[in-house]
XYZ file of C-alpha atoms in Angstrom:
374
model
C 111.253 99.778 69.901
C 109.587 101.785 67.101
C 106.312 99.891 67.501
C 105.977 101.349 71.011
C 106.750 104.936 69.987
C 103.948 107.487 70.280
C 102.696 108.761 66.918
C 101.443 112.332 67.117
C 98.275 112.838 65.015
C 98.511 114.643 61.673
C 95.465 116.487 60.296
C 94.600 116.990 56.592
C 92.723 120.296 56.122
C 92.693 119.897 52.329
C 90.550 116.782 52.709
C 87.984 118.116 55.203
C 84.283 117.906 54.253
C 81.342 120.067 55.326
C 77.561 119.697 55.504
C 74.736 122.116 56.320
C 71.563 121.673 58.352
C 68.957 123.630 60.244
C 69.574 123.948 63.963
C 67.935 125.489 67.008
C 70.112 128.345 68.217
C 69.924 129.666 71.784
C 69.960 133.469 71.607
C 69.250 134.113 75.297
C 72.708 135.640 75.820
C 72.760 137.709 72.607
C 72.988 141.289 73.906
C 71.864 142.658 70.531
C 68.455 141.063 70.988
C 65.706 141.947 73.424
C 64.959 138.965 75.640
C 62.644 139.375 78.628
C 64.088 136.424 80.624
C 67.730 135.570 80.016
C 67.797 132.967 82.800
C 66.223 130.437 80.432
C 67.232 129.324 76.892
C 65.457 131.059 74.014
C 65.715 129.203 70.721
C 65.169 130.296 67.134
C 65.840 128.401 63.940
C 69.269 128.979 62.470
C 71.982 127.184 60.471
C 74.731 124.767 61.477
C 77.710 123.770 59.342
C 79.126 120.377 60.339
C 82.828 119.884 59.620
C 84.729 116.575 59.437
C 88.526 116.874 59.465
C 90.466 113.637 58.730
C 93.643 112.731 60.610
C 96.144 109.877 61.076
C 98.073 108.859 64.171
C 97.116 108.025 67.749
C 93.852 109.767 68.655
C 94.879 109.620 72.345
C 97.101 112.575 71.510
C 94.037 114.852 71.455
C 93.430 114.000 75.133
C 96.965 114.944 76.207
C 97.759 118.375 77.581
C 101.210 119.361 76.218
C 103.747 120.875 78.593
C 103.413 124.062 76.513
C 99.870 125.436 76.298
C 97.899 128.626 75.837
C 95.052 127.224 77.963
C 92.668 127.744 75.011
C 92.561 124.224 73.643
C 90.330 123.562 70.637
C 87.180 121.584 71.402
C 85.785 118.965 69.021
C 84.583 115.369 68.900
C 87.354 112.883 68.051
C 86.482 109.562 66.454
C 88.639 107.023 64.595
C 90.400 109.041 61.929
C 87.967 111.993 62.034
C 87.660 115.214 64.038
C 84.103 116.614 64.025
C 82.939 120.091 65.031
C 80.082 122.436 64.117
C 79.723 126.160 63.437
C 76.228 127.453 64.165
C 74.468 130.819 63.968
C 71.422 132.730 62.826
C 73.210 134.897 60.275
C 76.138 132.801 59.004
C 78.039 133.874 55.887
C 80.530 131.881 53.829
C 83.338 134.243 54.866
C 82.581 133.892 58.610
C 82.312 130.098 58.381
C 85.603 129.923 56.490
C 87.346 132.096 59.078
C 86.113 129.926 61.943
C 87.176 126.705 60.180
C 90.636 128.148 59.485
C 90.888 129.291 63.109
C 89.997 125.808 64.388
C 92.526 124.147 62.052
C 95.260 126.571 63.154
C 94.463 125.958 66.826
C 94.610 122.170 66.363
C 97.937 122.409 64.508
C 99.417 124.601 67.250
C 98.330 122.067 69.879
C 99.874 119.218 67.854
C 103.165 121.103 67.362
C 103.560 121.410 71.142
C 102.635 117.752 71.537
C 105.278 116.782 68.938
C 108.036 118.348 71.067
C 106.936 116.276 74.080
C 106.574 113.097 71.998
C 110.121 113.384 70.617
C 111.568 113.430 74.159
C 109.294 110.560 75.217
C 110.181 108.375 72.215
C 113.902 109.009 72.774
C 113.572 107.764 76.369
C 111.775 104.511 75.499
C 114.962 102.410 75.607
C 115.853 103.468 79.152
C 112.214 103.232 80.221
C 111.982 99.662 78.905
C 115.142 98.595 80.762
C 113.938 100.161 84.025
C 110.566 98.461 83.637
C 112.210 95.084 82.961
C 114.564 95.458 85.940
C 111.660 96.446 88.190
C 109.671 93.437 87.007
C 112.610 91.094 87.612
C 113.106 92.408 91.134
C 109.383 92.101 91.885
C 109.316 88.486 90.670
C 112.446 87.648 92.636
C 111.115 89.254 95.828
C 107.979 87.145 95.532
C 109.857 83.910 94.897
C 112.438 84.595 97.599
C 109.666 85.412 100.069
C 108.082 82.002 99.518
C 111.463 80.283 99.598
C 112.216 81.886 102.963
C 108.961 80.748 104.589
C 110.188 77.176 104.959
C 107.010 75.595 103.547
C 106.708 73.430 100.470
C 105.609 75.577 97.545
C 102.843 74.591 95.145
C 104.273 73.739 91.743
C 102.724 75.114 88.564
C 103.415 73.529 85.161
C 106.053 75.505 83.287
C 106.697 77.924 86.176
C 110.301 78.982 86.849
C 111.349 77.862 90.338
C 113.817 79.452 92.724
C 116.860 77.194 92.497
C 118.983 76.572 95.530
C 122.324 75.099 96.291
C 122.216 71.267 96.247
C 124.268 69.132 98.647
C 126.672 66.231 98.076
C 129.635 65.952 100.526
C 127.666 68.999 101.099
C 128.500 70.930 97.940
C 127.239 74.469 97.570
C 126.717 75.481 93.943
C 123.760 76.058 91.577
C 122.575 73.013 89.662
C 122.801 74.670 86.213
C 124.624 77.785 85.019
C 122.365 80.720 84.300
C 122.604 82.414 80.869
C 123.765 85.985 80.633
C 121.489 86.865 77.716
C 118.427 88.832 78.788
C 116.135 87.378 76.110
C 115.937 83.982 77.813
C 113.167 83.284 80.354
C 113.973 84.926 83.661
C 115.533 82.699 86.321
C 115.852 83.797 89.964
C 119.092 84.127 91.894
C 120.512 81.222 93.965
C 119.740 81.077 97.666
C 121.063 79.084 100.599
C 118.586 76.340 101.506
C 117.302 76.209 105.109
C 118.940 72.764 105.466
C 122.367 74.052 104.423
C 121.939 77.145 106.616
C 121.180 74.954 109.627
C 124.197 72.779 108.907
C 126.462 75.836 108.682
C 125.172 77.032 112.051
C 125.632 73.572 113.566
C 129.266 73.410 112.439
C 129.940 76.786 114.013
C 128.130 75.836 117.221
C 130.280 72.708 117.488
C 133.344 74.939 117.625
C 132.365 75.676 121.227
C 133.201 72.080 122.105
C 136.546 72.381 120.346
C 137.382 75.507 122.338
C 136.323 73.915 125.619
C 138.407 70.772 124.988
C 141.545 72.690 123.999
C 141.430 76.043 125.838
C 145.170 76.530 125.615
C 145.079 76.608 121.833
C 142.693 79.570 121.852
C 144.004 81.512 124.837
C 146.284 83.892 122.955
C 144.599 83.784 119.557
C 143.373 86.973 117.842
C 140.144 87.583 115.915
C 141.563 86.808 112.488
C 142.993 83.502 113.662
C 139.667 82.570 115.256
C 137.955 83.228 111.948
C 140.474 80.990 110.205
C 139.564 78.126 112.542
C 135.924 78.516 111.561
C 136.816 78.572 107.871
C 138.831 75.342 108.230
C 135.916 73.608 109.971
C 133.347 74.829 107.452
C 135.423 73.912 104.410
C 135.892 70.488 105.954
C 132.135 69.954 105.783
C 131.381 71.659 102.458
C 133.014 70.969 99.122
C 133.814 73.876 96.847
C 132.529 74.216 93.301
C 135.283 75.674 91.103
C 137.773 76.119 93.949
C 138.947 74.076 96.905
C 137.166 76.326 99.368
C 133.472 77.108 99.564
C 133.934 79.526 102.474
C 136.324 82.454 102.182
C 136.585 86.076 103.124
C 137.180 89.351 101.345
C 136.956 93.029 102.180
C 135.339 93.742 105.541
C 133.114 90.673 105.550
C 134.566 87.799 107.578
C 132.991 84.604 106.185
C 131.316 84.352 102.789
C 129.647 81.793 100.553
C 129.551 83.090 96.998
C 127.688 81.532 94.053
C 127.953 83.135 90.625
C 129.725 86.042 92.351
C 126.639 86.592 94.537
C 126.739 86.324 98.346
C 124.303 83.713 99.658
C 125.720 83.651 103.193
C 127.594 86.232 105.266
C 129.157 85.623 108.677
C 130.656 88.360 110.854
C 133.117 87.613 113.705
C 133.468 90.187 116.500
C 134.822 90.358 120.020
C 132.300 91.669 122.555
C 133.060 95.307 123.332
C 129.705 96.289 124.765
C 126.167 97.129 123.709
C 127.170 99.929 121.310
C 129.703 97.784 119.456
C 127.213 94.906 119.164
C 124.473 97.088 117.627
C 127.050 98.571 115.240
C 127.927 95.008 114.175
C 124.261 94.356 113.308
C 124.254 97.595 111.277
C 127.408 96.439 109.519
C 125.932 93.067 108.559
C 122.701 94.658 107.315
C 124.725 97.096 105.201
C 126.514 94.176 103.508
C 123.299 92.353 102.621
C 121.650 93.138 99.330
C 117.924 92.436 99.083
C 118.802 89.050 97.518
C 120.887 87.992 100.551
C 118.566 86.575 103.179
C 120.766 84.638 105.626
C 123.658 85.700 107.825
C 125.337 84.913 111.150
C 127.001 87.092 113.776
C 129.622 85.360 115.939
C 130.316 87.186 119.205
C 133.517 86.174 121.029
C 133.749 87.025 124.719
C 136.885 87.265 126.848
C 135.202 88.893 129.828
C 134.747 86.877 132.960
C 130.953 87.308 133.152
C 129.777 85.517 129.999
C 126.236 85.182 131.403
C 125.932 88.973 131.568
C 127.025 89.243 127.924
C 124.396 86.708 126.821
C 121.723 88.530 128.823
C 122.732 91.826 127.231
C 122.497 90.333 123.695
C 118.990 89.075 124.398
C 118.028 92.455 125.855
C 119.398 94.918 123.286
C 118.768 93.055 120.016
C 115.017 93.911 119.992
C 116.032 97.571 120.416
C 117.600 97.631 116.941
C 115.432 99.772 114.604
C 115.296 97.012 111.948
C 114.431 94.216 114.410
C 111.198 92.363 113.608
C 110.994 89.304 115.834
C 112.807 86.477 117.589
C 112.372 83.391 115.409
C 113.806 80.965 117.947
C 116.254 80.713 120.824
C 118.487 77.942 119.585
C 120.402 77.504 122.815
C 121.534 79.422 125.843
C 124.032 81.313 123.680
C 122.385 81.332 120.228
C 119.354 83.149 118.779
C 117.807 83.387 115.312
C 116.224 86.767 114.571
C 114.232 88.299 111.743
C 115.288 91.786 110.616
C 113.928 94.188 108.019
C 116.159 95.236 105.126
C 117.841 98.600 105.624
C 116.171 100.001 102.470
C 112.979 97.915 102.343
C 111.076 97.122 105.543
C 109.003 94.499 103.726
C 112.124 92.514 102.860
C 112.978 90.123 105.727
C 116.496 88.937 106.585
C 117.440 86.038 108.874
C 120.395 86.649 111.198
C 121.570 84.087 113.749
C 123.624 85.449 116.650
C 125.969 83.009 118.419
C 127.988 83.794 121.523
C 131.313 82.089 122.255
C 133.293 82.288 125.481
C 136.960 81.959 124.548
C 139.755 81.679 127.088
C 140.949 85.002 128.421
C 144.141 86.361 126.947
C 147.083 85.871 129.295
C 149.111 89.029 129.596
C 152.877 88.393 129.787
C 154.411 89.203 133.136
C 157.399 91.512 133.228
C 160.170 90.193 135.391
C 162.624 92.628 136.875
C 165.880 90.854 137.417
C 168.402 92.147 139.872
C 171.267 93.955 138.198
């Protein structure tokens, strides 16, 4: 890191050199002289002493205003390794020239002492600054690659370019093709994502659950939300093989259905019973709060036990565009399924795909209380 540290210039007054020459001196503002028109320059021949003061270090330092200043910065011409300035007058003496040279040297040294205090703090922060810059660069590269990956078009390949890797499929297996190194010195590789093909297959499996519910309504009549989620997990894990474990889909915390690769979420599904417009919009907020900017695909499963399922579907289609992060309707997949594009909660330029699916499950049968004669 030392090669990137800022080196404050150091001057060498003992090695300065001087030269003398004639010069034209403007005396129009000299109040000790009678000048009939002071609005114009009035020159007479005088003497100039040219001074060259050697220095080492970064000459950019002379262009920096330190945080501490007396607002009377010395003025001179700075070249590679040399500071040049002149002392001119019509009645110069050796004593006056010496005093002015000493004053200039003292002013430059004072300026550099203030600059040294700032440079010490800057050099001490280089490590943290480098890490923040690297992290920012990584995130910028990943946002660009993930943006292209989410467009659904074939990307142009460049020789030697690192490509966004996605989860390959076998029985449909979801896992990255090669493990990524932890060391930060290796070439940067982007995070895994869920391919559009796998995302569509996940949605299809969940949509097919409607048929299962319709064929066996009794099995779902008295089931609660957690049990419904378990049915979806069983179906999904029947279609997708796990990597290191038997299950690709699982749940943890407040998130209902997850696909994790390298401890990163690449798919999030949320299961909720319909409780009205307010509860539905809060569910969208909840899903968006779970998604980091790397997570681009999610699903919201809305279960309905009201009698008027058509009204629920109409309400979903009506209120979703009212969400503050809503961007557009990508497609209406079916009468009860929509794919939307949302903006990230912290970055409007980051786009997230959320598919909303509605399911009409059999209404819960309330047990009747029988009053038997005593």
